[in-house]
Structure formats: C-alpha cells, structure tokens
PDB file of C-alpha atoms in Angstrom:
ATOM      1  CA  UNK A   1     -61.157 -20.411 169.526  1.00 53.00           C
ATOM      2  CA  UNK A   2     -59.420 -23.388 167.962  1.00 53.00           C
ATOM      3  CA  UNK A   3     -61.980 -23.312 165.188  1.00 52.00           C
ATOM      4  CA  UNK A   4     -61.114 -19.647 164.469  1.00 51.00           C
ATOM      5  CA  UNK A   5     -57.414 -20.521 164.160  1.00 53.00           C
ATOM      6  CA  UNK A   6     -58.228 -23.340 161.739  1.00 56.00           C
ATOM      7  CA  UNK A   7     -60.201 -20.957 159.552  1.00 59.00           C
ATOM      8  CA  UNK A   8     -57.327 -18.447 159.583  1.00 59.00           C
ATOM      9  CA  UNK A   9     -54.893 -21.278 158.726  1.00 60.00           C
ATOM     10  CA  UNK A  10     -57.022 -22.383 155.798  1.00 62.00           C
ATOM     11  CA  UNK A  11     -57.192 -18.754 154.578  1.00 63.00           C
ATOM     12  CA  UNK A  12     -53.426 -18.204 154.559  1.00 62.00           C
ATOM     13  CA  UNK A  13     -52.829 -21.672 153.120  1.00 63.00           C
ATOM     14  CA  UNK A  14     -55.118 -20.827 150.210  1.00 63.00           C
ATOM     15  CA  UNK A  15     -53.252 -17.571 149.585  1.00 66.00           C
ATOM     16  CA  UNK A  16     -49.903 -19.387 149.497  1.00 65.00           C
ATOM     17  CA  UNK A  17     -51.310 -22.007 147.096  1.00 61.00           C
ATOM     18  CA  UNK A  18     -52.648 -19.322 144.747  1.00 62.00           C
ATOM     19  CA  UNK A  19     -49.285 -17.561 144.836  1.00 59.00           C
ATOM     20  CA  UNK A  20     -47.541 -20.768 143.785  1.00 59.00           C
ATOM     21  CA  UNK A  21     -49.995 -21.345 140.899  1.00 59.00           C
ATOM     22  CA  UNK A  22     -50.167 -17.811 139.455  1.00 57.00           C
ATOM     23  CA  UNK A  23     -46.861 -16.428 140.586  1.00 55.00           C
ATOM     24  CA  UNK A  24     -43.966 -15.395 138.240  1.00 50.00           C
ATOM     25  CA  UNK A  25     -41.472 -17.983 136.982  1.00 49.00           C
ATOM     26  CA  UNK A  26     -38.311 -18.462 138.831  1.00 48.00           C
ATOM     27  CA  UNK A  27     -35.607 -16.355 137.134  1.00 47.00           C
ATOM     28  CA  UNK A  28     -33.303 -19.319 137.276  1.00 47.00           C
ATOM     29  CA  UNK A  29     -35.781 -21.529 135.445  1.00 48.00           C
ATOM     30  CA  UNK A  30     -35.032 -21.948 131.713  1.00 46.00           C
ATOM     31  CA  UNK A  31     -38.644 -22.735 130.832  1.00 43.00           C
ATOM     32  CA  UNK A  32     -40.774 -19.795 129.638  1.00 41.00           C
ATOM     33  CA  UNK A  33     -44.327 -19.757 130.981  1.00 44.00           C
ATOM     34  CA  UNK A  34     -45.728 -19.208 127.467  1.00 44.00           C
ATOM     35  CA  UNK A  35     -44.589 -22.706 126.454  1.00 48.00           C
ATOM     36  CA  UNK A  36     -42.117 -21.390 123.787  1.00 47.00           C
ATOM     37  CA  UNK A  37     -38.775 -23.146 124.233  1.00 51.00           C
ATOM     38  CA  UNK A  38     -35.866 -20.880 125.069  1.00 55.00           C
ATOM     39  CA  UNK A  39     -33.180 -19.932 122.562  1.00 51.00           C
ATOM     40  CA  UNK A  40     -30.260 -22.270 122.809  1.00 55.00           C
ATOM     41  CA  UNK A  41     -27.089 -20.213 123.170  1.00 56.00           C
ATOM     42  CA  UNK A  42     -25.153 -22.901 121.286  1.00 53.00           C
ATOM     43  CA  UNK A  43     -27.424 -22.385 118.247  1.00 53.00           C
ATOM     44  CA  UNK A  44     -26.708 -18.664 118.289  1.00 51.00           C
ATOM     45  CA  UNK A  45     -22.995 -19.353 117.974  1.00 51.00           C
ATOM     46  CA  UNK A  46     -23.300 -21.230 114.667  1.00 47.00           C
ATOM     47  CA  UNK A  47     -21.112 -19.653 111.956  1.00 47.00           C
ATOM     48  CA  UNK A  48     -21.692 -19.234 108.254  1.00 46.00           C
ATOM     49  CA  UNK A  49     -19.166 -22.004 107.652  1.00 47.00           C
ATOM     50  CA  UNK A  50     -21.687 -24.483 109.027  1.00 49.00           C
ATOM     51  CA  UNK A  51     -24.212 -23.527 106.300  1.00 42.00           C
ATOM     52  CA  UNK A  52     -23.951 -25.911 103.307  1.00 45.00           C
ATOM     53  CA  UNK A  53     -22.488 -24.157 100.257  1.00 44.00           C
ATOM     54  CA  UNK A  54     -24.667 -24.287  97.121  1.00 39.00           C
ATOM     55  CA  UNK A  55     -22.469 -25.170  94.161  1.00 40.00           C
ATOM     56  CA  UNK A  56     -23.738 -24.525  90.624  1.00 39.00           C
ATOM     57  CA  UNK A  57     -23.491 -27.663  88.517  1.00 42.00           C
ATOM     58  CA  UNK A  58     -21.391 -27.159  85.394  1.00 36.00           C
ATOM     59  CA  UNK A  59     -22.106 -29.554  82.561  1.00 42.00           C
ATOM     60  CA  UNK A  60     -19.092 -30.735  80.630  1.00 51.00           C
ATOM     61  CA  UNK A  61     -18.966 -32.481  77.277  1.00 52.00           C
ATOM     62  CA  UNK A  62     -18.159 -36.105  78.045  1.00 55.00           C
ATOM     63  CA  UNK A  63     -18.788 -37.402  74.552  1.00 57.00           C
ATOM     64  CA  UNK A  64     -15.914 -39.421  73.119  1.00 58.00           C
ATOM     65  CA  UNK A  65     -14.918 -39.456  69.478  1.00 56.00           C
ATOM     66  CA  UNK A  66     -16.182 -43.024  69.173  1.00 58.00           C
ATOM     67  CA  UNK A  67     -19.555 -42.028  70.634  1.00 63.00           C
ATOM     68  CA  UNK A  68     -19.916 -39.331  67.994  1.00 61.00           C
ATOM     69  CA  UNK A  69     -20.470 -42.113  65.476  1.00 52.00           C
ATOM     70  CA  UNK A  70     -23.910 -42.766  66.958  1.00 54.00           C
ATOM     71  CA  UNK A  71     -24.977 -39.132  67.311  1.00 53.00           C
ATOM     72  CA  UNK A  72     -26.798 -36.637  65.132  1.00 50.00           C
ATOM     73  CA  UNK A  73     -27.766 -32.999  65.534  1.00 50.00           C
ATOM     74  CA  UNK A  74     -25.850 -30.414  67.595  1.00 51.00           C
ATOM     75  CA  UNK A  75     -23.168 -31.884  69.854  1.00 62.00           C
ATOM     76  CA  UNK A  76     -24.498 -30.117  72.955  1.00 58.00           C
ATOM     77  CA  UNK A  77     -23.563 -26.654  71.680  1.00 71.00           C
ATOM     78  CA  UNK A  78     -19.926 -26.880  72.723  1.00 88.00           C
ATOM     79  CA  UNK A  79     -17.248 -24.772  71.074  1.00 94.00           C
ATOM     80  CA  UNK A  80     -14.140 -26.464  69.710  1.00 96.00           C
ATOM     81  CA  UNK A  81     -10.835 -24.828  68.772  1.00 97.00           C
ATOM     82  CA  UNK A  82      -9.993 -24.777  65.083  1.00 97.00           C
ATOM     83  CA  UNK A  83      -6.381 -25.907  64.793  1.00 97.00           C
ATOM     84  CA  UNK A  84      -5.904 -26.050  61.018  1.00 96.00           C
ATOM     85  CA  UNK A  85      -7.748 -24.921  57.881  1.00 97.00           C
ATOM     86  CA  UNK A  86      -7.075 -27.260  54.950  1.00 95.00           C
ATOM     87  CA  UNK A  87      -9.173 -25.425  52.373  1.00 95.00           C
ATOM     88  CA  UNK A  88     -12.586 -23.813  52.006  1.00 95.00           C
ATOM     89  CA  UNK A  89     -14.591 -26.909  52.984  1.00 97.00           C
ATOM     90  CA  UNK A  90     -12.235 -28.875  55.240  1.00 97.00           C
ATOM     91  CA  UNK A  91     -10.537 -28.069  58.547  1.00 97.00           C
ATOM     92  CA  UNK A  92      -9.419 -29.687  61.803  1.00 97.00           C
ATOM     93  CA  UNK A  93     -10.626 -29.144  65.368  1.00 96.00           C
ATOM     94  CA  UNK A  94      -9.336 -30.049  68.803  1.00 95.00           C
ATOM     95  CA  UNK A  95     -11.953 -32.440  70.128  1.00 88.00           C
ATOM     96  CA  UNK A  96     -11.038 -32.822  73.818  1.00 84.00           C
ATOM     97  CA  UNK A  97      -7.360 -33.265  73.119  1.00 90.00           C
ATOM     98  CA  UNK A  98      -7.753 -35.253  69.910  1.00 93.00           C
ATOM     99  CA  UNK A  99      -7.297 -33.557  66.532  1.00 95.00           C
ATOM    100  CA  UNK A 100     -10.015 -34.617  64.102  1.00 95.00           C
ATOM    101  CA  UNK A 101     -10.635 -33.427  60.549  1.00 96.00           C
ATOM    102  CA  UNK A 102     -14.116 -32.258  59.565  1.00 96.00           C
ATOM    103  CA  UNK A 103     -15.682 -31.985  56.106  1.00 97.00           C
ATOM    104  CA  UNK A 104     -18.499 -29.483  55.661  1.00 97.00           C
ATOM    105  CA  UNK A 105     -21.826 -30.893  54.502  1.00 97.00           C
ATOM    106  CA  UNK A 106     -23.631 -29.399  51.517  1.00 97.00           C
ATOM    107  CA  UNK A 107     -20.813 -27.313  50.076  1.00 97.00           C
ATOM    108  CA  UNK A 108     -17.864 -27.766  47.776  1.00 96.00           C
ATOM    109  CA  UNK A 109     -15.167 -25.167  47.228  1.00 96.00           C
ATOM    110  CA  UNK A 110     -12.755 -25.079  44.273  1.00 94.00           C
ATOM    111  CA  UNK A 111      -9.795 -27.381  44.843  1.00 89.00           C
ATOM    112  CA  UNK A 112      -6.442 -26.148  46.141  1.00 86.00           C
ATOM    113  CA  UNK A 113      -4.876 -29.234  47.734  1.00 78.00           C
ATOM    114  CA  UNK A 114      -6.301 -32.187  45.777  1.00 75.00           C
ATOM    115  CA  UNK A 115      -3.511 -34.702  45.012  1.00 71.00           C
ATOM    116  CA  UNK A 116      -4.662 -35.323  41.427  1.00 72.00           C
ATOM    117  CA  UNK A 117      -6.216 -31.987  40.468  1.00 77.00           C
ATOM    118  CA  UNK A 118      -4.713 -28.570  39.783  1.00 85.00           C
ATOM    119  CA  UNK A 119      -5.632 -25.499  41.817  1.00 87.00           C
ATOM    120  CA  UNK A 120      -9.062 -24.493  40.550  1.00 91.00           C
ATOM    121  CA  UNK A 121     -10.417 -21.045  39.859  1.00 93.00           C
ATOM    122  CA  UNK A 122     -11.286 -19.161  43.050  1.00 94.00           C
ATOM    123  CA  UNK A 123      -9.906 -21.970  45.184  1.00 93.00           C
ATOM    124  CA  UNK A 124      -7.245 -19.751  46.754  1.00 94.00           C
ATOM    125  CA  UNK A 125      -9.822 -17.061  47.539  1.00 96.00           C
ATOM    126  CA  UNK A 126     -12.137 -19.630  49.154  1.00 96.00           C
ATOM    127  CA  UNK A 127      -9.291 -21.102  51.202  1.00 96.00           C
ATOM    128  CA  UNK A 128      -8.142 -17.660  52.350  1.00 97.00           C
ATOM    129  CA  UNK A 129     -11.681 -16.709  53.392  1.00 97.00           C
ATOM    130  CA  UNK A 130     -11.974 -19.895  55.430  1.00 97.00           C
ATOM    131  CA  UNK A 131      -8.661 -19.157  57.138  1.00 97.00           C
ATOM    132  CA  UNK A 132      -9.771 -15.601  57.869  1.00 97.00           C
ATOM    133  CA  UNK A 133     -12.975 -16.769  59.537  1.00 98.00           C
ATOM    134  CA  UNK A 134     -11.696 -19.912  61.256  1.00 98.00           C
ATOM    135  CA  UNK A 135      -8.022 -19.595  62.182  1.00 96.00           C
ATOM    136  CA  UNK A 136      -7.549 -19.244  65.965  1.00 94.00           C
ATOM    137  CA  UNK A 137     -11.332 -19.308  66.419  1.00 97.00           C
ATOM    138  CA  UNK A 138     -13.816 -21.739  67.942  1.00 97.00           C
ATOM    139  CA  UNK A 139     -16.819 -23.354  66.273  1.00 97.00           C
ATOM    140  CA  UNK A 140     -19.881 -25.342  67.186  1.00 95.00           C
ATOM    141  CA  UNK A 141     -20.539 -28.410  65.052  1.00 94.00           C
ATOM    142  CA  UNK A 142     -23.742 -30.132  64.006  1.00 94.00           C
ATOM    143  CA  UNK A 143     -24.067 -33.608  62.533  1.00 93.00           C
ATOM    144  CA  UNK A 144     -26.708 -34.814  60.077  1.00 94.00           C
ATOM    145  CA  UNK A 145     -27.793 -38.449  60.349  1.00 90.00           C
ATOM    146  CA  UNK A 146     -28.955 -38.405  56.717  1.00 93.00           C
ATOM    147  CA  UNK A 147     -25.311 -38.113  55.642  1.00 93.00           C
ATOM    148  CA  UNK A 148     -23.701 -40.536  58.060  1.00 91.00           C
ATOM    149  CA  UNK A 149     -20.988 -39.478  60.498  1.00 92.00           C
ATOM    150  CA  UNK A 150     -17.748 -39.960  58.538  1.00 93.00           C
ATOM    151  CA  UNK A 151     -16.909 -39.858  54.846  1.00 93.00           C
ATOM    152  CA  UNK A 152     -14.643 -42.409  53.139  1.00 91.00           C
ATOM    153  CA  UNK A 153     -11.593 -40.401  54.233  1.00 92.00           C
ATOM    154  CA  UNK A 154     -12.680 -40.648  57.901  1.00 92.00           C
ATOM    155  CA  UNK A 155     -13.503 -36.957  58.060  1.00 95.00           C
ATOM    156  CA  UNK A 156     -16.335 -35.981  60.400  1.00 95.00           C
ATOM    157  CA  UNK A 157     -19.266 -34.641  58.347  1.00 95.00           C
ATOM    158  CA  UNK A 158     -20.637 -31.457  59.918  1.00 96.00           C
ATOM    159  CA  UNK A 159     -22.244 -28.075  59.669  1.00 96.00           C
ATOM    160  CA  UNK A 160     -20.079 -25.476  61.426  1.00 97.00           C
ATOM    161  CA  UNK A 161     -21.279 -22.417  63.321  1.00 96.00           C
ATOM    162  CA  UNK A 162     -19.097 -19.426  64.148  1.00 96.00           C
ATOM    163  CA  UNK A 163     -18.973 -17.750  67.549  1.00 95.00           C
ATOM    164  CA  UNK A 164     -21.612 -15.195  66.495  1.00 95.00           C
ATOM    165  CA  UNK A 165     -23.986 -17.976  65.385  1.00 94.00           C
ATOM    166  CA  UNK A 166     -23.278 -17.686  61.653  1.00 96.00           C
ATOM    167  CA  UNK A 167     -23.670 -20.944  59.729  1.00 97.00           C
ATOM    168  CA  UNK A 168     -20.250 -21.159  58.066  1.00 98.00           C
ATOM    169  CA  UNK A 169     -21.467 -23.531  55.304  1.00 98.00           C
ATOM    170  CA  UNK A 170     -24.265 -21.067  54.556  1.00 97.00           C
ATOM    171  CA  UNK A 171     -21.864 -18.118  54.489  1.00 98.00           C
ATOM    172  CA  UNK A 172     -19.465 -19.696  52.003  1.00 98.00           C
ATOM    173  CA  UNK A 173     -22.236 -20.413  49.482  1.00 98.00           C
ATOM    174  CA  UNK A 174     -24.049 -17.111  49.878  1.00 97.00           C
ATOM    175  CA  UNK A 175     -20.877 -15.104  49.283  1.00 98.00           C
ATOM    176  CA  UNK A 176     -19.748 -17.060  46.249  1.00 97.00           C
ATOM    177  CA  UNK A 177     -16.878 -19.005  47.826  1.00 97.00           C
ATOM    178  CA  UNK A 178     -18.532 -22.417  47.408  1.00 97.00           C
ATOM    179  CA  UNK A 179     -21.013 -24.388  45.344  1.00 97.00           C
ATOM    180  CA  UNK A 180     -24.025 -26.122  46.850  1.00 97.00           C
ATOM    181  CA  UNK A 181     -23.069 -29.802  46.843  1.00 96.00           C
ATOM    182  CA  UNK A 182     -25.285 -32.843  47.321  1.00 95.00           C
ATOM    183  CA  UNK A 183     -23.377 -36.081  47.772  1.00 91.00           C
ATOM    184  CA  UNK A 184     -25.793 -38.860  46.898  1.00 87.00           C
ATOM    185  CA  UNK A 185     -28.564 -38.093  49.419  1.00 92.00           C
ATOM    186  CA  UNK A 186     -30.394 -34.850  50.276  1.00 94.00           C
ATOM    187  CA  UNK A 187     -29.326 -33.233  53.538  1.00 96.00           C
ATOM    188  CA  UNK A 188     -30.974 -31.018  56.153  1.00 95.00           C
ATOM    189  CA  UNK A 189     -30.209 -27.591  54.660  1.00 96.00           C
ATOM    190  CA  UNK A 190     -30.299 -28.537  50.963  1.00 97.00           C
ATOM    191  CA  UNK A 191     -33.175 -26.278  49.881  1.00 97.00           C
ATOM    192  CA  UNK A 192     -31.682 -23.374  51.838  1.00 97.00           C
ATOM    193  CA  UNK A 193     -28.235 -23.840  50.300  1.00 98.00           C
ATOM    194  CA  UNK A 194     -29.722 -24.139  46.801  1.00 97.00           C
ATOM    195  CA  UNK A 195     -31.457 -20.799  47.265  1.00 97.00           C
ATOM    196  CA  UNK A 196     -28.233 -19.242  48.517  1.00 97.00           C
ATOM    197  CA  UNK A 197     -26.322 -20.444  45.473  1.00 97.00           C
ATOM    198  CA  UNK A 198     -28.968 -18.907  43.219  1.00 97.00           C
ATOM    199  CA  UNK A 199     -28.625 -15.691  45.211  1.00 97.00           C
ATOM    200  CA  UNK A 200     -24.845 -15.707  44.716  1.00 97.00           C
ATOM    201  CA  UNK A 201     -25.240 -16.444  40.998  1.00 96.00           C
ATOM    202  CA  UNK A 202     -27.820 -13.712  40.453  1.00 97.00           C
ATOM    203  CA  UNK A 203     -25.759 -11.181  42.376  1.00 97.00           C
ATOM    204  CA  UNK A 204     -22.484 -12.294  40.764  1.00 96.00           C
ATOM    205  CA  UNK A 205     -20.863 -12.948  44.103  1.00 96.00           C
ATOM    206  CA  UNK A 206     -17.358 -14.387  44.312  1.00 96.00           C
ATOM    207  CA  UNK A 207     -16.715 -17.101  41.756  1.00 95.00           C
ATOM    208  CA  UNK A 208     -19.949 -16.168  39.953  1.00 96.00           C
ATOM    209  CA  UNK A 209     -18.628 -12.707  39.086  1.00 95.00           C
ATOM    210  CA  UNK A 210     -18.306 -11.656  35.466  1.00 93.00           C
ATOM    211  CA  UNK A 211     -15.253 -13.231  33.837  1.00 90.00           C
ATOM    212  CA  UNK A 212     -13.934 -14.483  37.186  1.00 90.00           C
ATOM    213  CA  UNK A 213     -13.671 -18.132  36.209  1.00 84.00           C
ATOM    214  CA  UNK A 214     -13.809 -17.958  32.428  1.00 72.00           C
ATOM    215  CA  UNK A 215     -11.279 -20.377  31.036  1.00 62.00           C
ATOM    216  CA  UNK A 216      -9.004 -19.020  28.384  1.00 48.00           C
ATOM    217  CA  UNK A 217      -9.204 -20.795  25.050  1.00 45.00           C
ATOM    218  CA  UNK A 218      -6.096 -22.716  24.147  1.00 46.00           C
ATOM    219  CA  UNK A 219      -4.837 -24.438  21.048  1.00 49.00           C
ATOM    220  CA  UNK A 220      -6.333 -27.919  20.622  1.00 49.00           C
ATOM    221  CA  UNK A 221      -4.056 -30.676  21.826  1.00 48.00           C
ATOM    222  CA  UNK A 222      -3.373 -33.274  19.137  1.00 47.00           C
ATOM    223  CA  UNK A 223      -2.839 -36.926  20.078  1.00 44.00           C
ATOM    224  CA  UNK A 224      -2.677 -36.145  23.775  1.00 45.00           C
ATOM    225  CA  UNK A 225      -4.869 -37.016  26.705  1.00 43.00           C
ATOM    226  CA  UNK A 226      -6.740 -39.612  24.695  1.00 38.00           C
ATOM    227  CA  UNK A 227      -8.322 -40.930  27.868  1.00 41.00           C
ATOM    228  CA  UNK A 228     -10.387 -37.771  28.187  1.00 41.00           C
ATOM    229  CA  UNK A 229     -13.883 -38.318  26.835  1.00 39.00           C
ATOM    230  CA  UNK A 230     -14.852 -35.496  24.522  1.00 40.00           C
ATOM    231  CA  UNK A 231     -18.223 -34.014  25.512  1.00 41.00           C
ATOM    232  CA  UNK A 232     -21.032 -34.834  23.113  1.00 40.00           C
ATOM    233  CA  UNK A 233     -21.155 -31.912  20.726  1.00 39.00           C
ATOM    234  CA  UNK A 234     -24.895 -31.932  20.211  1.00 41.00           C
ATOM    235  CA  UNK A 235     -25.742 -32.422  23.878  1.00 54.00           C
ATOM    236  CA  UNK A 236     -27.491 -29.827  25.989  1.00 69.00           C
ATOM    237  CA  UNK A 237     -25.393 -30.734  29.014  1.00 76.00           C
ATOM    238  CA  UNK A 238     -23.328 -27.965  30.581  1.00 74.00           C
ATOM    239  CA  UNK A 239     -19.791 -29.143  31.227  1.00 81.00           C
ATOM    240  CA  UNK A 240     -17.907 -25.914  31.862  1.00 73.00           C
ATOM    241  CA  UNK A 241     -18.927 -25.391  35.502  1.00 72.00           C
ATOM    242  CA  UNK A 242     -20.504 -27.199  38.441  1.00 76.00           C
ATOM    243  CA  UNK A 243     -24.173 -27.089  37.468  1.00 72.00           C
ATOM    244  CA  UNK A 244     -25.542 -30.521  38.394  1.00 76.00           C
ATOM    245  CA  UNK A 245     -25.690 -32.499  41.628  1.00 78.00           C
ATOM    246  CA  UNK A 246     -26.818 -36.061  42.259  1.00 81.00           C
ATOM    247  CA  UNK A 247     -30.101 -34.726  43.562  1.00 71.00           C
ATOM    248  CA  UNK A 248     -30.867 -33.328  40.114  1.00 75.00           C
ATOM    249  CA  UNK A 249     -31.199 -36.819  38.605  1.00 75.00           C
ATOM    250  CA  UNK A 250     -33.889 -39.402  39.129  1.00 74.00           C
ATOM    251  CA  UNK A 251     -31.816 -42.414  38.021  1.00 80.00           C
ATOM    252  CA  UNK A 252     -28.209 -43.533  38.059  1.00 71.00           C
ATOM    253  CA  UNK A 253     -28.338 -43.904  34.266  1.00 81.00           C
ATOM    254  CA  UNK A 254     -29.123 -40.201  33.800  1.00 82.00           C
ATOM    255  CA  UNK A 255     -26.343 -39.120  36.142  1.00 81.00           C
ATOM    256  CA  UNK A 256     -23.865 -41.498  34.509  1.00 81.00           C
ATOM    257  CA  UNK A 257     -24.709 -40.160  31.031  1.00 84.00           C
ATOM    258  CA  UNK A 258     -23.980 -36.567  32.074  1.00 83.00           C
ATOM    259  CA  UNK A 259     -20.881 -37.644  33.974  1.00 79.00           C
ATOM    260  CA  UNK A 260     -19.423 -39.476  30.977  1.00 83.00           C
ATOM    261  CA  UNK A 261     -20.495 -36.838  28.467  1.00 82.00           C
ATOM    262  CA  UNK A 262     -18.583 -34.184  30.394  1.00 84.00           C
ATOM    263  CA  UNK A 263     -15.372 -36.195  30.604  1.00 81.00           C
ATOM    264  CA  UNK A 264     -15.882 -38.810  33.308  1.00 81.00           C
ATOM    265  CA  UNK A 265     -13.298 -39.173  36.037  1.00 75.00           C
ATOM    266  CA  UNK A 266     -10.891 -36.871  34.183  1.00 79.00           C
ATOM    267  CA  UNK A 267     -13.311 -33.960  34.113  1.00 78.00           C
ATOM    268  CA  UNK A 268     -15.865 -34.503  36.867  1.00 80.00           C
ATOM    269  CA  UNK A 269     -16.724 -30.820  36.991  1.00 76.00           C
ATOM    270  CA  UNK A 270     -20.062 -31.568  38.674  1.00 73.00           C
ATOM    271  CA  UNK A 271     -18.490 -33.683  41.450  1.00 79.00           C
ATOM    272  CA  UNK A 272     -20.797 -36.621  40.710  1.00 78.00           C
ATOM    273  CA  UNK A 273     -18.142 -39.261  41.419  1.00 78.00           C
ATOM    274  CA  UNK A 274     -17.014 -38.656  44.973  1.00 72.00           C
ATOM    275  CA  UNK A 275     -14.838 -41.761  45.239  1.00 68.00           C
ATOM    276  CA  UNK A 276     -13.339 -41.477  41.717  1.00 74.00           C
ATOM    277  CA  UNK A 277     -14.318 -45.033  40.763  1.00 74.00           C
ATOM    278  CA  UNK A 278     -15.961 -44.098  37.463  1.00 78.00           C
ATOM    279  CA  UNK A 279     -19.516 -44.463  38.775  1.00 81.00           C
ATOM    280  CA  UNK A 280     -21.625 -41.328  39.238  1.00 79.00           C
ATOM    281  CA  UNK A 281     -24.223 -40.962  41.998  1.00 81.00           C
ATOM    282  CA  UNK A 282     -24.009 -44.567  43.097  1.00 73.00           C
ATOM    283  CA  UNK A 283     -26.893 -44.223  45.540  1.00 68.00           C
ATOM    284  CA  UNK A 284     -29.294 -43.783  42.626  1.00 67.00           C
ATOM    285  CA  UNK A 285     -30.821 -46.833  40.979  1.00 67.00           C
TER     286      UNK A 285
END
C-alpha cells in the first residue's frame, strides 16, 4: 500500500515539475520568455530635444588682405561689394570691412582721372558703363600669379566677374569700352582678350566706331612743346591710337624705338611705359 502511495506521489510531483518548467511567465515578471528584453518606459519618454541637432557647416572667407599677397586664382568665389568706381578699369571693393582698390588685368580704358593727362576720347563713356554695371553691385575677383598681386600703386590686380557670371574685363573689351592691354608679361586671358578687341574693331563697337575718336586737325604749334618728340615721318609705326602692346615686341630695343618714335613719355599712346620713367616694356631684354 505504501508503495502505491509513493508511486502516486512521484506522479503528482512530476506533473508539478513540468508545470513549473513549461508554464506561462509570471505576469509580474519583466522578463519575456522569448529572451527579447522589455521596452524601457524611460526610453519611450525621450523627447525630440534629446536628439542631437544637425547643423549645416557654413564656410566663411577668412582670408586677410595680407594673405591675398600669396594667393592666385579665384578667391573662393566670394562676392564683394563695390563701393566706388574710379573709371573704366579701376574700382574699389569692401574686402571684409577694409576698402581696397582693384585694377583690372588685361584692359585699359581711355583716361578720365589721370593727374597728368587730359580726358581721352571715349573715357567718359567707358567710365559711365563701368558705373552702370558695378555701382551698388557685388563682384567675384580672380587673381593671376603671372601678373603679381599688386601694381606699383598698391592696387590689387584682378579679373572681375559680375553676379550673372559675366567677365567684366571681357565685356569692356568686347563692347568697345577698353583696349586689350598687356603690361610687360602675358596673362591668363590674353589670347581671348586679343580676339575680343579684334571683334570690337571689326564690328566698330564703342571707341572703334566710325569717326568716334578721330582727332580734329589743328594749326601747328610753333616753338611750343619742344620736349615732344616728333614721330619719324618715314616710319611705318602707327602713333594715332593704341595699336601695340609689350607682347608685340621681342626685344626692349624694338619697344623703345616705337615708344620714342611716337612721342615717348609725352605721347605714350600705346601705354608701353607704365611707370612713366621713359623706359618702355622694361621686362623685355
């Protein structure tokens, strides 16, 4: 009889053990039988403010004026406010709070503000066009290491680009407001500017128009202006307009001969003597 009770005890004990092994989890237990950890209620309460904000990095121009002296090419495509137009080839910009004057590379417009020269033909028109395109506008500037950074007047040497991408130097030549101008050494856009000047000439644009800059003949001046060198009468040199540039000569001697034949420092119509010291195209040997 005792043996029967033992067997019955073992039977019910086994049932209880199986119930403990395969039974459902206790509702109060936070552990899920599948092994997946439960959702932490504290995590669900996180707000959007706890998510790191992604801030777009904005690059600013940190170049100083002094650092420009070692640069070439576009100055990072920044736009600078034009604060003053001097004439057709010179203006001033606000470079991060500092006003600096820039001189356009590869072009020369008729004079309007030169201290020792009168207002030249089409100079007013060129100056007015520059003011129309640049006043109260912004420009991008590009340097050219072949020309240096500053000229002898401490003007920054640049190519200027308008807000619509137009090369301002290019525009002034193509539309007859400026001559192509090579100061001593060839520059980046020289061949392009030469072609544009030929285009303006052939299409009689601006200063190249018929009778636009034809000088009226005047009575010969007797015993006056003796310092002016009379052009050689039997020379083939053209001395009435800006025809030659330093790049057109292979030696300094050739440039100097044309320069002196056309009047030297008193009539440097070809702009061969940039520093007015009586020597033409000094970079040539």
